[in-house]
């Protein structure tokens, strides 16, 4: 529920490996730097005065003095002459500070947004607090409550940069006697301080720092040990491939983030970021379904179906509390990207028959996305749906990212149709299957690409096959003209047949990574990343390209898919700080590697489309969480 990370930046990037200074440890809920953080606060052990701001307390550090693993993190701050150690549970953490100069030491705790406050109760020897601040639209009362204890007597002082008028009250705790080691235990809650205390007691209790590390290790081992792979046949560096695989398993399991908290009797409840009230049951957040519907959530549907069913139930809380499913939740509704791809995720759960949620209620939720116009601000529903239903496509002169919206709507319609058929909604299924062919309405045979089309039927001018933006999001015609995962055969017909489509795939890889900034007006990082990997117009740095290489296998050329998928695995996944080609986006990039190691890809799970290639891993084993048969090969 709360994650803990070293902080080099007060803004949304939080941690930059290239940074020269560190600002301590942040209790974070950020799903990505693009979405921002919420309910976030910083803990920084210091030496000397509290300065004029948190930024003024930044300390230099060396990467040689850092150590990171899934269960333990350590860093030494040169300026403050202190080593910070961190371990965590689901909703709590234990921090240990080793001061080299105990005289003048202290611990600063500050919220990073407003309103935020921290209070020291000297008689009880405990800290309570609240960290507000968010980047989206949530009720005023929504934020992270803090309950903390320290193992040494403390006195409190308010830093000079305390700003009550702005709604922020940081605090600095000073030991009342010289101590070289201070241990801090922190519980967090979105419900209230009492629940934060309960979370800390239940998850940490009297356990020592080292015992919490051990418990943390056991929890992660329960996940990581379900995945095993060996390498050598398809790479000259088996050790690097193995490390990249392990890292991918870890990163793919960091999201979605839980919002639910067990009460005193053990029953789950959560504070809603949609209506601000406390409700019974599980809740999940921090996911961008435009990204995660492609690889990471289908991976969970296959390998962790029990958890996957709970996730869907957790996402359904948004529908019950606001009337709509989220498109991007962080923590509540966010207008980000296009399409309503939770439709595809829920439809897969229905088609697979996964338990843990009400299938008919979930169908009603995804059907709403397909038939009921959303809000004009784009936060919920499908922007441009009325035009899509009337014209069979989203018009470029009325709605931004029109080509991508048309293709995404068509794919989600195809997925909902499969769920409708499974549940006996035959009329819906027939109508949605027909709509799933709307991708044809934005194919311009004259140029051989998906192209923006105006409401009067004319094509958007001027035409530029390398132009990004406008009717395309984070890409251009070369990247988005393949987005028909539910009907590769139909796309092949548009291309002139399977052989012609295979030829176009080869051309995609041979065409230099040209781009024009188009309506973006500047070079965005996805452009930079596509050019940097030198993989033609194939932009593995961004999610819309992730299925493209697998289309060749679907058309019968498994060797083409194998050759280029293996090249991606060797060149674009390295266990180093710069080892990914682009945004991780909630584990989606890492999960792609897991599928490649397995030798198949979830092109259209609702339709049973899992094109295959020679597995990149020599052997692979995944044990599902429901006790089902082991998945893998070798």
Coordinates of C-alpha atoms in Angstrom, one line a residue:
X1 CA 0.0 0.0 0.0
X2 CA 2.9 2.4 0.8
X3 CA 6.2 2.0 -0.9
X4 CA 9.6 3.4 0.4
X5 CA 12.2 4.9 -1.9
X6 CA 15.3 7.0 -1.7
X7 CA 14.5 10.5 -2.7
X8 CA 16.8 12.7 -4.8
X9 CA 14.1 15.1 -6.0
X10 CA 11.2 16.9 -4.3
X11 CA 9.1 16.6 -7.5
X12 CA 7.6 13.6 -9.3
X13 CA 10.8 11.9 -10.5
X14 CA 11.6 11.1 -6.8
X15 CA 14.8 9.2 -7.5
X16 CA 17.3 9.8 -10.3
X17 CA 20.3 7.5 -10.4
X18 CA 22.4 10.3 -11.9
X19 CA 21.6 12.7 -9.0
X20 CA 24.4 13.8 -6.8
X21 CA 22.4 14.4 -3.6
X22 CA 19.7 12.6 -1.5
X23 CA 16.9 14.0 0.6
X24 CA 16.2 10.9 2.6
X25 CA 13.5 8.2 2.3
X26 CA 10.0 8.9 0.9
X27 CA 6.9 7.1 1.8
X28 CA 5.4 7.1 -1.6
X29 CA 2.3 6.1 -3.6
X30 CA 3.5 7.2 -7.0
X31 CA 2.8 4.8 -9.8
X32 CA 5.0 6.7 -12.2
X33 CA 6.7 10.1 -12.5
X34 CA 4.1 11.0 -15.1
X35 CA 1.2 10.6 -12.8
X36 CA 2.7 12.2 -9.7
X37 CA 2.5 11.2 -6.1
X38 CA -0.1 11.4 -3.4
X39 CA -0.1 11.0 0.4
X40 CA 3.7 11.2 0.3
X41 CA 6.1 12.2 3.0
X42 CA 9.8 12.2 3.7
X43 CA 11.9 11.0 6.5
X44 CA 15.5 12.4 6.7
X45 CA 18.0 11.9 9.5
X46 CA 20.2 15.0 9.7
X47 CA 23.2 16.4 11.5
X48 CA 22.9 20.0 12.6
X49 CA 20.3 22.7 12.0
X50 CA 17.1 22.0 10.1
X51 CA 17.9 24.6 7.5
X52 CA 15.5 26.7 5.5
X53 CA 13.7 23.9 3.6
X54 CA 13.9 20.2 3.0
X55 CA 15.8 20.9 -0.2
X56 CA 18.5 22.8 1.9
X57 CA 19.2 19.5 3.8
X58 CA 20.2 17.5 0.7
X59 CA 23.3 15.4 1.2
X60 CA 25.8 14.0 -1.2
X61 CA 26.1 10.2 -1.5
X62 CA 28.0 7.6 -3.4
X63 CA 26.5 4.6 -5.2
X64 CA 29.2 2.5 -3.5
X65 CA 27.4 3.3 -0.3
X66 CA 24.0 2.1 -1.6
X67 CA 22.6 -1.4 -1.5
X68 CA 19.2 -2.3 -2.9
X69 CA 17.2 -5.5 -2.9
X70 CA 13.4 -6.3 -2.8
X71 CA 13.6 -6.5 1.0
X72 CA 16.2 -4.1 2.2
X73 CA 17.7 -0.7 1.2
X74 CA 20.8 1.1 2.6
X75 CA 22.4 4.4 1.8
X76 CA 25.0 6.6 3.6
X77 CA 24.6 10.3 3.5
X78 CA 28.0 12.0 3.5
X79 CA 26.9 15.4 4.8
X80 CA 24.9 14.1 7.7
X81 CA 27.3 11.2 8.4
X82 CA 24.5 8.8 8.8
X83 CA 23.6 5.4 7.3
X84 CA 19.9 4.8 6.6
X85 CA 18.5 1.3 6.4
X86 CA 15.0 0.5 5.3
X87 CA 12.8 -2.6 5.3
X88 CA 9.0 -2.7 4.9
X89 CA 5.8 -4.6 5.1
X90 CA 2.6 -4.0 3.1
X91 CA 1.5 -0.9 5.0
X92 CA 4.4 -0.2 7.4
X93 CA 8.1 0.2 7.5
X94 CA 11.1 0.1 9.9
X95 CA 13.9 2.5 9.4
X96 CA 17.3 2.3 11.2
X97 CA 19.6 5.3 11.4
X98 CA 23.3 4.8 12.3
X99 CA 24.7 8.2 13.3
X100 CA 28.5 8.6 13.1
X101 CA 28.3 11.8 15.1
X102 CA 25.4 11.5 17.6
X103 CA 25.8 15.1 18.8
X104 CA 23.5 17.3 16.8
X105 CA 21.6 14.4 15.2
X106 CA 17.9 14.6 14.4
X107 CA 15.2 13.1 12.3
X108 CA 13.1 15.4 10.0
X109 CA 9.6 14.2 9.0
X110 CA 7.7 16.3 6.4
X111 CA 4.7 15.9 4.2
X112 CA 5.5 16.7 0.5
X113 CA 2.1 18.1 -0.3
X114 CA -0.6 20.2 1.4
X115 CA -2.3 19.9 3.8
X116 CA 0.3 18.0 5.8
X117 CA 1.2 17.9 9.4
X118 CA 3.3 16.0 11.9
X119 CA 2.9 16.1 15.7
X120 CA 5.1 14.6 18.4
X121 CA 3.3 13.4 21.6
X122 CA 6.2 13.5 24.0
X123 CA 4.4 11.8 26.9
X124 CA 3.4 8.8 24.8
X125 CA 6.6 8.9 22.8
X126 CA 4.9 8.6 19.4
X127 CA 4.4 10.6 16.2
X128 CA 1.1 11.1 14.4
X129 CA 0.7 12.8 11.1
X130 CA -1.2 13.3 7.9
X131 CA 0.3 13.7 4.4
X132 CA -2.1 15.2 1.9
X133 CA -1.2 16.3 -1.6
X134 CA -2.2 14.6 -4.8
X135 CA -2.0 15.1 -8.6
X136 CA -5.5 13.9 -9.4
X137 CA -9.1 14.6 -8.2
X138 CA -9.8 13.0 -4.8
X139 CA -12.0 14.1 -1.9
X140 CA -10.4 16.6 0.4
X141 CA -10.1 14.2 3.3
X142 CA -8.2 11.7 1.3
X143 CA -4.5 11.3 2.4
X144 CA -2.0 9.1 4.2
X145 CA -2.2 9.0 8.0
X146 CA 1.0 8.3 9.9
X147 CA 1.7 6.6 13.2
X148 CA 5.3 6.2 14.2
X149 CA 7.5 5.3 17.2
X150 CA 11.2 5.7 17.9
X151 CA 13.2 3.6 20.2
X152 CA 14.9 6.6 21.9
X153 CA 13.4 9.5 23.9
X154 CA 12.9 12.5 21.7
X155 CA 12.1 16.1 21.9
X156 CA 10.4 18.0 19.0
X157 CA 11.2 21.2 17.3
X158 CA 9.4 22.9 14.4
X159 CA 11.8 23.7 11.5
X160 CA 12.1 27.3 10.5
X161 CA 10.4 26.5 7.2
X162 CA 7.2 25.4 8.9
X163 CA 4.4 26.9 6.9
X164 CA 1.1 26.5 8.7
X165 CA -0.7 29.0 6.4
X166 CA 0.2 26.7 3.4
X167 CA -1.1 23.7 5.3
X168 CA 2.3 22.1 5.9
X169 CA 3.8 21.4 9.4
X170 CA 7.0 19.4 9.3
X171 CA 8.8 18.3 12.5
X172 CA 12.3 17.5 13.6
X173 CA 12.8 15.0 16.4
X174 CA 16.1 15.3 18.5
X175 CA 17.3 12.5 20.8
X176 CA 17.4 13.7 24.4
X177 CA 20.6 11.7 25.0
X178 CA 23.5 10.7 22.8
X179 CA 22.6 7.6 20.8
X180 CA 24.4 6.3 17.7
X181 CA 21.5 4.2 16.5
X182 CA 17.9 5.1 16.2
X183 CA 15.1 2.8 15.0
X184 CA 11.9 4.2 13.7
X185 CA 8.7 2.2 13.0
X186 CA 6.1 3.8 10.8
X187 CA 2.5 2.6 10.1
X188 CA 0.5 4.2 7.4
X189 CA -3.3 4.3 6.6
X190 CA -5.7 6.0 4.3
X191 CA -8.5 5.5 6.9
X192 CA -7.2 7.2 10.1
X193 CA -4.3 7.3 12.6
X194 CA -5.9 4.5 14.7
X195 CA -5.8 2.3 11.6
X196 CA -2.2 3.3 11.0
X197 CA -1.4 2.1 14.5
X198 CA -3.3 -1.1 13.9
X199 CA -1.4 -1.7 10.7
X200 CA 1.9 -1.2 12.4
X201 CA 1.0 -3.5 15.4
X202 CA -0.2 -6.2 13.1
X203 CA 2.6 -6.1 10.5
X204 CA 5.6 -5.2 12.7
X205 CA 4.7 -5.5 16.4
X206 CA 7.7 -6.1 18.6
X207 CA 9.8 -7.6 15.8
X208 CA 13.4 -6.3 15.4
X209 CA 14.6 -4.6 12.3
X210 CA 16.4 -7.7 11.2
X211 CA 13.4 -9.9 11.9
X212 CA 11.3 -7.7 9.7
X213 CA 13.9 -8.0 6.9
X214 CA 13.6 -11.8 7.3
X215 CA 9.8 -11.7 7.2
X216 CA 9.9 -9.4 4.2
X217 CA 12.3 -11.8 2.5
X218 CA 9.9 -14.7 3.1
X219 CA 7.0 -12.7 1.6
X220 CA 9.0 -11.9 -1.5
X221 CA 10.3 -15.4 -1.8
X222 CA 6.8 -16.6 -1.9
X223 CA 6.4 -14.7 -5.1
X224 CA 9.8 -14.9 -6.7
X225 CA 10.3 -18.6 -6.1
X226 CA 7.3 -19.4 -8.2
X227 CA 9.3 -18.2 -11.2
X228 CA 12.4 -20.0 -12.4
X229 CA 14.3 -19.9 -15.7
X230 CA 17.7 -20.9 -17.1
X231 CA 19.5 -19.3 -20.0
X232 CA 22.4 -20.1 -22.4
X233 CA 21.3 -21.3 -25.7
X234 CA 20.0 -18.0 -27.1
X235 CA 22.4 -15.5 -25.4
X236 CA 26.1 -15.2 -24.9
X237 CA 25.6 -13.8 -21.4
X238 CA 23.5 -16.2 -19.4
X239 CA 24.2 -14.5 -16.1
X240 CA 22.9 -11.2 -17.4
X241 CA 19.8 -12.8 -18.8
X242 CA 19.1 -14.5 -15.6
X243 CA 19.5 -11.3 -13.6
X244 CA 17.2 -9.5 -16.0
X245 CA 14.6 -12.2 -15.6
X246 CA 14.7 -12.0 -11.8
X247 CA 14.4 -8.2 -11.9
X248 CA 11.5 -8.5 -14.3
X249 CA 9.6 -10.8 -12.0
X250 CA 10.2 -8.4 -9.1
X251 CA 9.2 -5.3 -11.0
X252 CA 6.1 -6.8 -12.6
X253 CA 4.7 -7.5 -9.1
X254 CA 5.0 -3.9 -7.8
X255 CA 1.6 -2.9 -9.0
X256 CA -1.4 -2.5 -8.7
X257 CA -1.2 -1.1 -5.2
X258 CA -3.6 -2.2 -2.5
X259 CA -5.8 0.3 -0.7
X260 CA -7.6 -2.0 1.7
X261 CA -6.6 -2.4 5.3
X262 CA -7.8 -5.1 7.8
X263 CA -9.8 -3.8 10.8
X264 CA -9.3 -5.1 14.3
X265 CA -11.4 -8.2 13.5
X266 CA -9.4 -8.9 10.3
X267 CA -12.1 -7.7 7.8
X268 CA -10.8 -5.6 4.9
X269 CA -12.0 -2.1 4.4
X270 CA -10.8 0.9 2.5
X271 CA -11.2 4.6 2.2
X272 CA -12.5 5.4 -1.3
X273 CA -10.6 7.9 -3.4
X274 CA -13.9 8.3 -5.4
X275 CA -16.4 9.3 -2.7
X276 CA -14.2 9.8 0.3
X277 CA -16.0 7.3 2.5
X278 CA -14.9 4.1 4.2
X279 CA -16.3 1.0 2.6
X280 CA -16.0 -2.7 3.4
X281 CA -13.9 -5.0 1.1
X282 CA -10.7 -4.8 -1.0
X283 CA -9.7 -2.0 -3.2
X284 CA -6.8 -1.6 -5.7
X285 CA -5.3 1.4 -7.4
X286 CA -2.3 2.8 -9.2
X287 CA -2.6 1.3 -12.7
X288 CA -2.8 2.6 -16.2
X289 CA -4.8 0.0 -18.1
X290 CA -3.7 1.4 -21.5
X291 CA -0.3 0.0 -20.6
X292 CA -1.0 -2.9 -18.3
X293 CA -3.7 -4.7 -20.3
X294 CA -1.0 -5.8 -22.8
X295 CA 1.3 -8.0 -20.8
X296 CA 1.4 -7.7 -17.0
X297 CA -2.3 -8.2 -16.2
X298 CA -2.7 -11.1 -18.6
X299 CA 0.4 -12.6 -16.9
X300 CA -1.4 -12.4 -13.6
X301 CA -4.5 -13.9 -15.1
X302 CA -2.5 -16.9 -16.2
X303 CA 0.0 -17.3 -13.3
X304 CA -1.9 -15.7 -10.3
X305 CA -5.6 -16.1 -11.1
X306 CA -6.6 -15.9 -7.4
X307 CA -5.0 -12.6 -7.0
X308 CA -6.2 -11.5 -10.5
X309 CA -9.8 -12.1 -9.4
X310 CA -9.2 -10.1 -6.2
X311 CA -7.8 -7.2 -8.3
X312 CA -10.8 -7.1 -10.5
X313 CA -13.0 -7.0 -7.4
X314 CA -10.7 -4.2 -6.1
X315 CA -11.1 -2.2 -9.3
X316 CA -14.9 -2.7 -9.3
X317 CA -15.0 -0.4 -6.2
X318 CA -14.6 2.5 -8.6
X319 CA -17.7 1.5 -10.5
X320 CA -19.8 1.1 -7.3
X321 CA -18.6 4.3 -5.8
X322 CA -18.5 6.6 -8.8
X323 CA -20.6 4.9 -11.5
X324 CA -17.6 4.2 -13.8
X325 CA -14.6 2.0 -14.1
X326 CA -11.2 3.8 -14.0
X327 CA -9.1 4.3 -17.2
X328 CA -6.1 5.3 -15.1
X329 CA -6.4 5.3 -11.3
X330 CA -4.0 7.2 -9.2
X331 CA -5.6 7.0 -6.7
X332 CA -9.0 7.9 -8.2
X333 CA -10.1 8.7 -11.8
X334 CA -7.5 10.3 -14.1
X335 CA -7.7 11.5 -17.7
X336 CA -4.7 9.8 -19.1
X337 CA -4.2 8.0 -22.4
X338 CA -7.2 6.8 -24.5
X339 CA -9.5 3.8 -24.5
X340 CA -11.1 1.9 -21.6
X341 CA -8.8 -1.0 -21.4
X342 CA -9.9 -2.3 -18.1
X343 CA -12.7 -3.7 -20.3
X344 CA -10.2 -6.1 -21.8
X345 CA -8.9 -7.1 -18.4
X346 CA -12.3 -7.8 -16.9
X347 CA -13.4 -9.6 -20.1
X348 CA -10.5 -11.9 -19.8
X349 CA -11.4 -12.7 -16.2
X350 CA -15.0 -13.5 -17.3
X351 CA -13.9 -15.6 -20.4
X352 CA -11.4 -17.5 -18.3
X353 CA -14.0 -18.1 -15.6
X354 CA -11.8 -16.6 -12.9
X355 CA -13.4 -16.4 -9.4
X356 CA -13.3 -13.5 -6.9
X357 CA -15.7 -11.1 -8.5
X358 CA -19.3 -10.9 -9.7
X359 CA -19.2 -11.6 -13.4
X360 CA -22.6 -10.1 -14.2
X361 CA -21.9 -6.9 -12.3
X362 CA -18.5 -6.6 -13.9
X363 CA -20.1 -7.1 -17.3
X364 CA -22.5 -4.3 -16.6
X365 CA -19.5 -2.1 -15.8
X366 CA -17.6 -2.8 -19.0
X367 CA -20.8 -2.6 -21.1
X368 CA -21.4 0.9 -19.7
X369 CA -18.1 2.0 -21.3
X370 CA -19.1 0.6 -24.6
X371 CA -22.6 2.1 -24.8
X372 CA -22.8 5.2 -22.5
X373 CA -20.9 8.4 -23.3
X374 CA -18.4 9.5 -20.6
X375 CA -17.6 12.9 -19.3
X376 CA -16.4 15.7 -21.4
X377 CA -13.2 16.0 -19.4
X378 CA -12.2 12.5 -20.4
X379 CA -11.7 11.2 -16.9
X380 CA -14.2 8.4 -17.3
X381 CA -15.7 6.6 -20.3
X382 CA -14.7 6.9 -23.9
X383 CA -14.2 10.4 -25.2
X384 CA -15.7 10.6 -28.7
X385 CA -18.0 7.6 -28.2
X386 CA -21.0 9.4 -29.7
X387 CA -19.1 10.0 -33.0
X388 CA -17.7 6.5 -32.9
X389 CA -21.2 5.0 -32.7
X390 CA -22.5 7.4 -35.4
X391 CA -19.6 7.3 -37.9
X392 CA -17.9 4.0 -37.1
X393 CA -14.7 5.9 -36.2
X394 CA -13.6 8.8 -34.0
X395 CA -13.2 12.0 -36.2
X396 CA -9.8 13.7 -36.2
X397 CA -11.3 17.2 -36.4
X398 CA -13.3 16.7 -33.3
X399 CA -11.4 14.5 -30.8
X400 CA -7.6 14.3 -30.2
X401 CA -5.8 11.0 -30.8
X402 CA -8.7 9.9 -33.0
X403 CA -6.9 7.0 -34.8
X404 CA -5.8 5.5 -31.5
X405 CA -9.2 5.9 -29.9
X406 CA -10.9 4.2 -32.9
X407 CA -8.5 1.3 -32.7
X408 CA -8.7 1.0 -28.9
X409 CA -12.5 1.2 -28.9
X410 CA -12.6 -1.5 -31.6
X411 CA -10.4 -3.8 -29.6
X412 CA -12.2 -3.3 -26.3
X413 CA -15.5 -3.9 -28.1
X414 CA -14.1 -7.2 -29.4
X415 CA -13.2 -8.2 -25.8
X416 CA -16.5 -7.2 -24.4
X417 CA -18.2 -9.2 -27.1
X418 CA -16.4 -12.3 -25.9
X419 CA -17.6 -11.7 -22.3
X420 CA -21.1 -11.0 -23.6
X421 CA -21.1 -14.3 -25.4
X422 CA -19.8 -16.2 -22.4
X423 CA -22.6 -14.7 -20.2
X424 CA -25.4 -15.2 -22.7
X425 CA -25.9 -11.6 -23.8
X426 CA -26.2 -12.6 -27.4
X427 CA -27.6 -9.3 -28.8
X428 CA -24.7 -7.3 -27.2
X429 CA -22.2 -9.8 -28.5
X430 CA -23.4 -9.5 -32.1
X431 CA -23.4 -5.7 -32.0
X432 CA -20.0 -5.5 -30.4
X433 CA -18.5 -8.0 -32.8
X434 CA -19.7 -5.8 -35.7
X435 CA -18.2 -2.7 -34.0
X436 CA -14.9 -4.5 -33.5
X437 CA -14.4 -4.2 -37.3
X438 CA -14.4 -0.4 -37.1
X439 CA -10.6 -0.4 -37.4
X440 CA -11.1 -0.7 -41.1
X441 CA -12.7 2.8 -41.2
X442 CA -9.4 4.5 -40.4
X443 CA -7.3 2.5 -42.9
X444 CA -6.3 4.6 -45.9
X445 CA -5.4 2.2 -48.7
X446 CA -3.9 5.1 -50.6
X447 CA -1.1 5.5 -48.1
X448 CA -1.1 2.0 -46.5
X449 CA -1.5 3.2 -42.9
X450 CA -4.1 3.9 -40.3
X451 CA -4.9 7.6 -40.8
X452 CA -6.9 10.4 -39.2
X453 CA -10.3 10.9 -40.7
X454 CA -12.5 14.0 -40.4
X455 CA -16.2 13.9 -39.6
X456 CA -17.1 14.5 -43.2
X457 CA -15.2 11.4 -44.3
X458 CA -12.2 13.2 -45.7
X459 CA -8.7 12.2 -44.7
X460 CA -6.8 14.5 -42.4
X461 CA -4.2 16.6 -44.2
X462 CA -1.3 16.9 -44.6
X463 CA -0.1 13.3 -44.6
X464 CA 3.3 12.4 -43.0
X465 CA 4.1 8.7 -42.4
X466 CA 6.6 9.8 -39.8
X467 CA 4.5 12.4 -38.1
X468 CA 3.7 11.9 -34.4
X469 CA 0.8 13.3 -32.4
X470 CA -2.5 14.6 -33.7
X471 CA -4.5 11.5 -34.4
X472 CA -1.8 9.3 -32.7
X473 CA -0.7 9.2 -29.1
X474 CA 3.0 8.8 -28.3
X475 CA 3.7 7.5 -31.8
X476 CA 2.8 7.9 -35.4
X477 CA 1.5 5.8 -38.3
X478 CA 4.3 3.3 -38.2
X479 CA 3.7 2.5 -34.6
X480 CA -0.1 2.5 -34.5
X481 CA -1.1 0.9 -37.8
X482 CA -0.8 -2.6 -36.3
X483 CA -3.2 -2.2 -33.4
X484 CA -5.7 -4.8 -34.4
X485 CA -4.7 -7.6 -32.0
X486 CA -8.2 -9.2 -32.2
X487 CA -8.1 -9.6 -36.0
X488 CA -4.6 -10.0 -37.5
X489 CA -6.1 -11.8 -40.5
X490 CA -8.4 -8.8 -41.2
X491 CA -5.4 -6.5 -40.9
X492 CA -3.5 -8.7 -43.3
X493 CA -6.3 -8.3 -45.8
X494 CA -6.0 -4.5 -45.6
X495 CA -2.2 -4.9 -46.2
X496 CA -2.7 -7.0 -49.3
X497 CA -2.5 -10.4 -47.8
X498 CA -0.3 -12.3 -45.2
X499 CA 2.8 -12.1 -47.4
X500 CA 2.4 -8.4 -47.9
X501 CA 1.9 -7.8 -44.2
X502 CA 5.0 -9.8 -43.4
X503 CA 6.9 -7.7 -45.9
X504 CA 5.6 -4.6 -44.2
X505 CA 6.8 -5.9 -40.8
X506 CA 10.3 -6.4 -42.3
X507 CA 10.1 -2.9 -43.8
X508 CA 9.2 -1.6 -40.3
X509 CA 12.5 -2.9 -39.0
X510 CA 14.6 -1.6 -41.9
X511 CA 13.2 1.9 -42.0
X512 CA 15.4 4.3 -40.1
X513 CA 13.9 5.7 -36.9
X514 CA 12.9 8.9 -38.4
X515 CA 10.2 11.0 -36.8
X516 CA 8.8 14.5 -37.0
X517 CA 7.5 16.1 -33.8
X518 CA 4.2 16.8 -35.5
X519 CA 1.5 18.3 -33.2
X520 CA 3.7 17.6 -30.1
X521 CA 5.8 20.5 -31.2
X522 CA 8.9 19.1 -29.5
X523 CA 10.8 15.9 -29.2
X524 CA 9.2 13.8 -26.4
X525 CA 11.1 11.1 -24.7
X526 CA 9.4 8.3 -26.6
X527 CA 10.8 9.8 -29.8
X528 CA 14.3 9.9 -28.3
X529 CA 14.0 6.4 -27.1
X530 CA 12.9 5.0 -30.4
X531 CA 15.9 6.6 -32.1
X532 CA 18.3 5.5 -29.4
X533 CA 17.6 1.8 -29.7
X534 CA 18.2 1.8 -33.5
X535 CA 15.5 -0.8 -34.2
X536 CA 13.9 0.8 -37.2
X537 CA 10.4 2.1 -36.6
X538 CA 9.8 -0.6 -34.0
X539 CA 9.6 1.4 -30.7
X540 CA 9.9 -1.1 -27.9
X541 CA 10.3 1.8 -25.6
X542 CA 6.5 2.3 -25.7
X543 CA 3.7 -0.1 -25.2
X544 CA 1.8 0.2 -28.6
X545 CA 4.7 -1.6 -30.3
X546 CA 4.9 -4.5 -27.9
X547 CA 2.8 -6.9 -29.9
X548 CA 4.1 -6.0 -33.3
X549 CA 6.9 -8.6 -33.7
X550 CA 4.4 -11.4 -32.6
X551 CA 2.1 -10.6 -35.5
X552 CA 4.5 -12.5 -37.8
X553 CA 4.1 -15.7 -35.8
X554 CA 0.3 -15.2 -36.0
X555 CA 0.6 -15.1 -39.8
X556 CA 2.8 -18.2 -39.9
X557 CA 6.4 -16.9 -39.7
X558 CA 7.5 -18.0 -36.3
X559 CA 11.1 -17.7 -37.3
X560 CA 10.8 -13.9 -37.9
X561 CA 9.2 -13.4 -34.5
X562 CA 11.8 -15.6 -32.8
X563 CA 14.7 -13.8 -34.4
X564 CA 13.6 -10.3 -33.5
X565 CA 12.1 -11.1 -30.1
X566 CA 15.4 -12.7 -29.0
X567 CA 17.3 -9.6 -30.2
X568 CA 15.0 -7.4 -28.1
X569 CA 15.7 -9.7 -25.1
X570 CA 19.5 -9.6 -25.6
X571 CA 19.8 -5.9 -26.3
X572 CA 17.0 -4.1 -24.5
X573 CA 16.9 -5.8 -21.1
X574 CA 19.9 -5.5 -19.0
X575 CA 20.2 -5.6 -15.2
X576 CA 21.6 -2.1 -14.9
X577 CA 20.1 1.3 -13.9
X578 CA 19.6 2.1 -17.6
X579 CA 18.6 -1.5 -18.5
X580 CA 15.1 -0.8 -19.9
X581 CA 14.4 0.8 -23.3
X582 CA 11.6 3.0 -22.0
X583 CA 8.9 3.5 -19.3
X584 CA 8.3 0.5 -17.1
X585 CA 4.6 1.6 -16.7
X586 CA 3.4 -0.6 -13.8
X587 CA 5.4 -3.6 -14.8
X588 CA 4.3 -3.9 -18.4
X589 CA 7.8 -3.7 -19.8
X590 CA 9.1 -6.3 -17.5
X591 CA 6.2 -8.7 -18.1
X592 CA 6.9 -8.5 -21.8
X593 CA 10.3 -10.2 -21.1
X594 CA 8.6 -12.9 -19.0
X595 CA 6.3 -13.7 -22.0
X596 CA 9.3 -13.8 -24.3
X597 CA 11.1 -16.2 -22.0
X598 CA 8.0 -18.4 -22.0
X599 CA 7.8 -18.2 -25.8
X600 CA 4.3 -16.8 -26.2
X601 CA 2.5 -13.5 -26.2
X602 CA -1.0 -12.4 -25.1
X603 CA -2.0 -10.8 -28.3
X604 CA -5.7 -11.1 -27.6
X605 CA -6.3 -13.3 -24.6
X606 CA -10.1 -13.0 -24.8
X607 CA -9.9 -14.6 -28.2
X608 CA -7.3 -17.2 -27.3
X609 CA -4.7 -15.6 -29.4
X610 CA -1.2 -16.4 -27.9
X611 CA 1.2 -16.4 -30.9
X612 CA 4.4 -18.4 -30.1
X613 CA 8.1 -18.2 -30.7
X614 CA 11.1 -20.2 -29.6
X615 CA 11.3 -19.4 -25.9
X616 CA 14.2 -17.1 -25.0
X617 CA 14.7 -19.1 -21.8
X618 CA 16.2 -22.6 -22.1
X619 CA 13.9 -23.8 -19.3
X620 CA 11.2 -22.0 -17.5
X621 CA 8.8 -22.9 -14.7
X622 CA 6.0 -20.8 -13.2
X623 CA 3.8 -22.2 -10.4
X624 CA 0.3 -20.6 -10.4
X625 CA -1.1 -19.3 -7.1
X626 CA -4.3 -21.4 -7.4
X627 CA -2.5 -24.7 -7.2
X628 CA -2.9 -25.4 -10.9
X629 CA -0.5 -27.2 -13.2
X630 CA 3.0 -25.7 -13.6
X631 CA 3.4 -23.5 -16.6
X632 CA 6.6 -23.6 -18.6
X633 CA 8.9 -25.7 -20.7
X634 CA 12.1 -27.7 -20.6

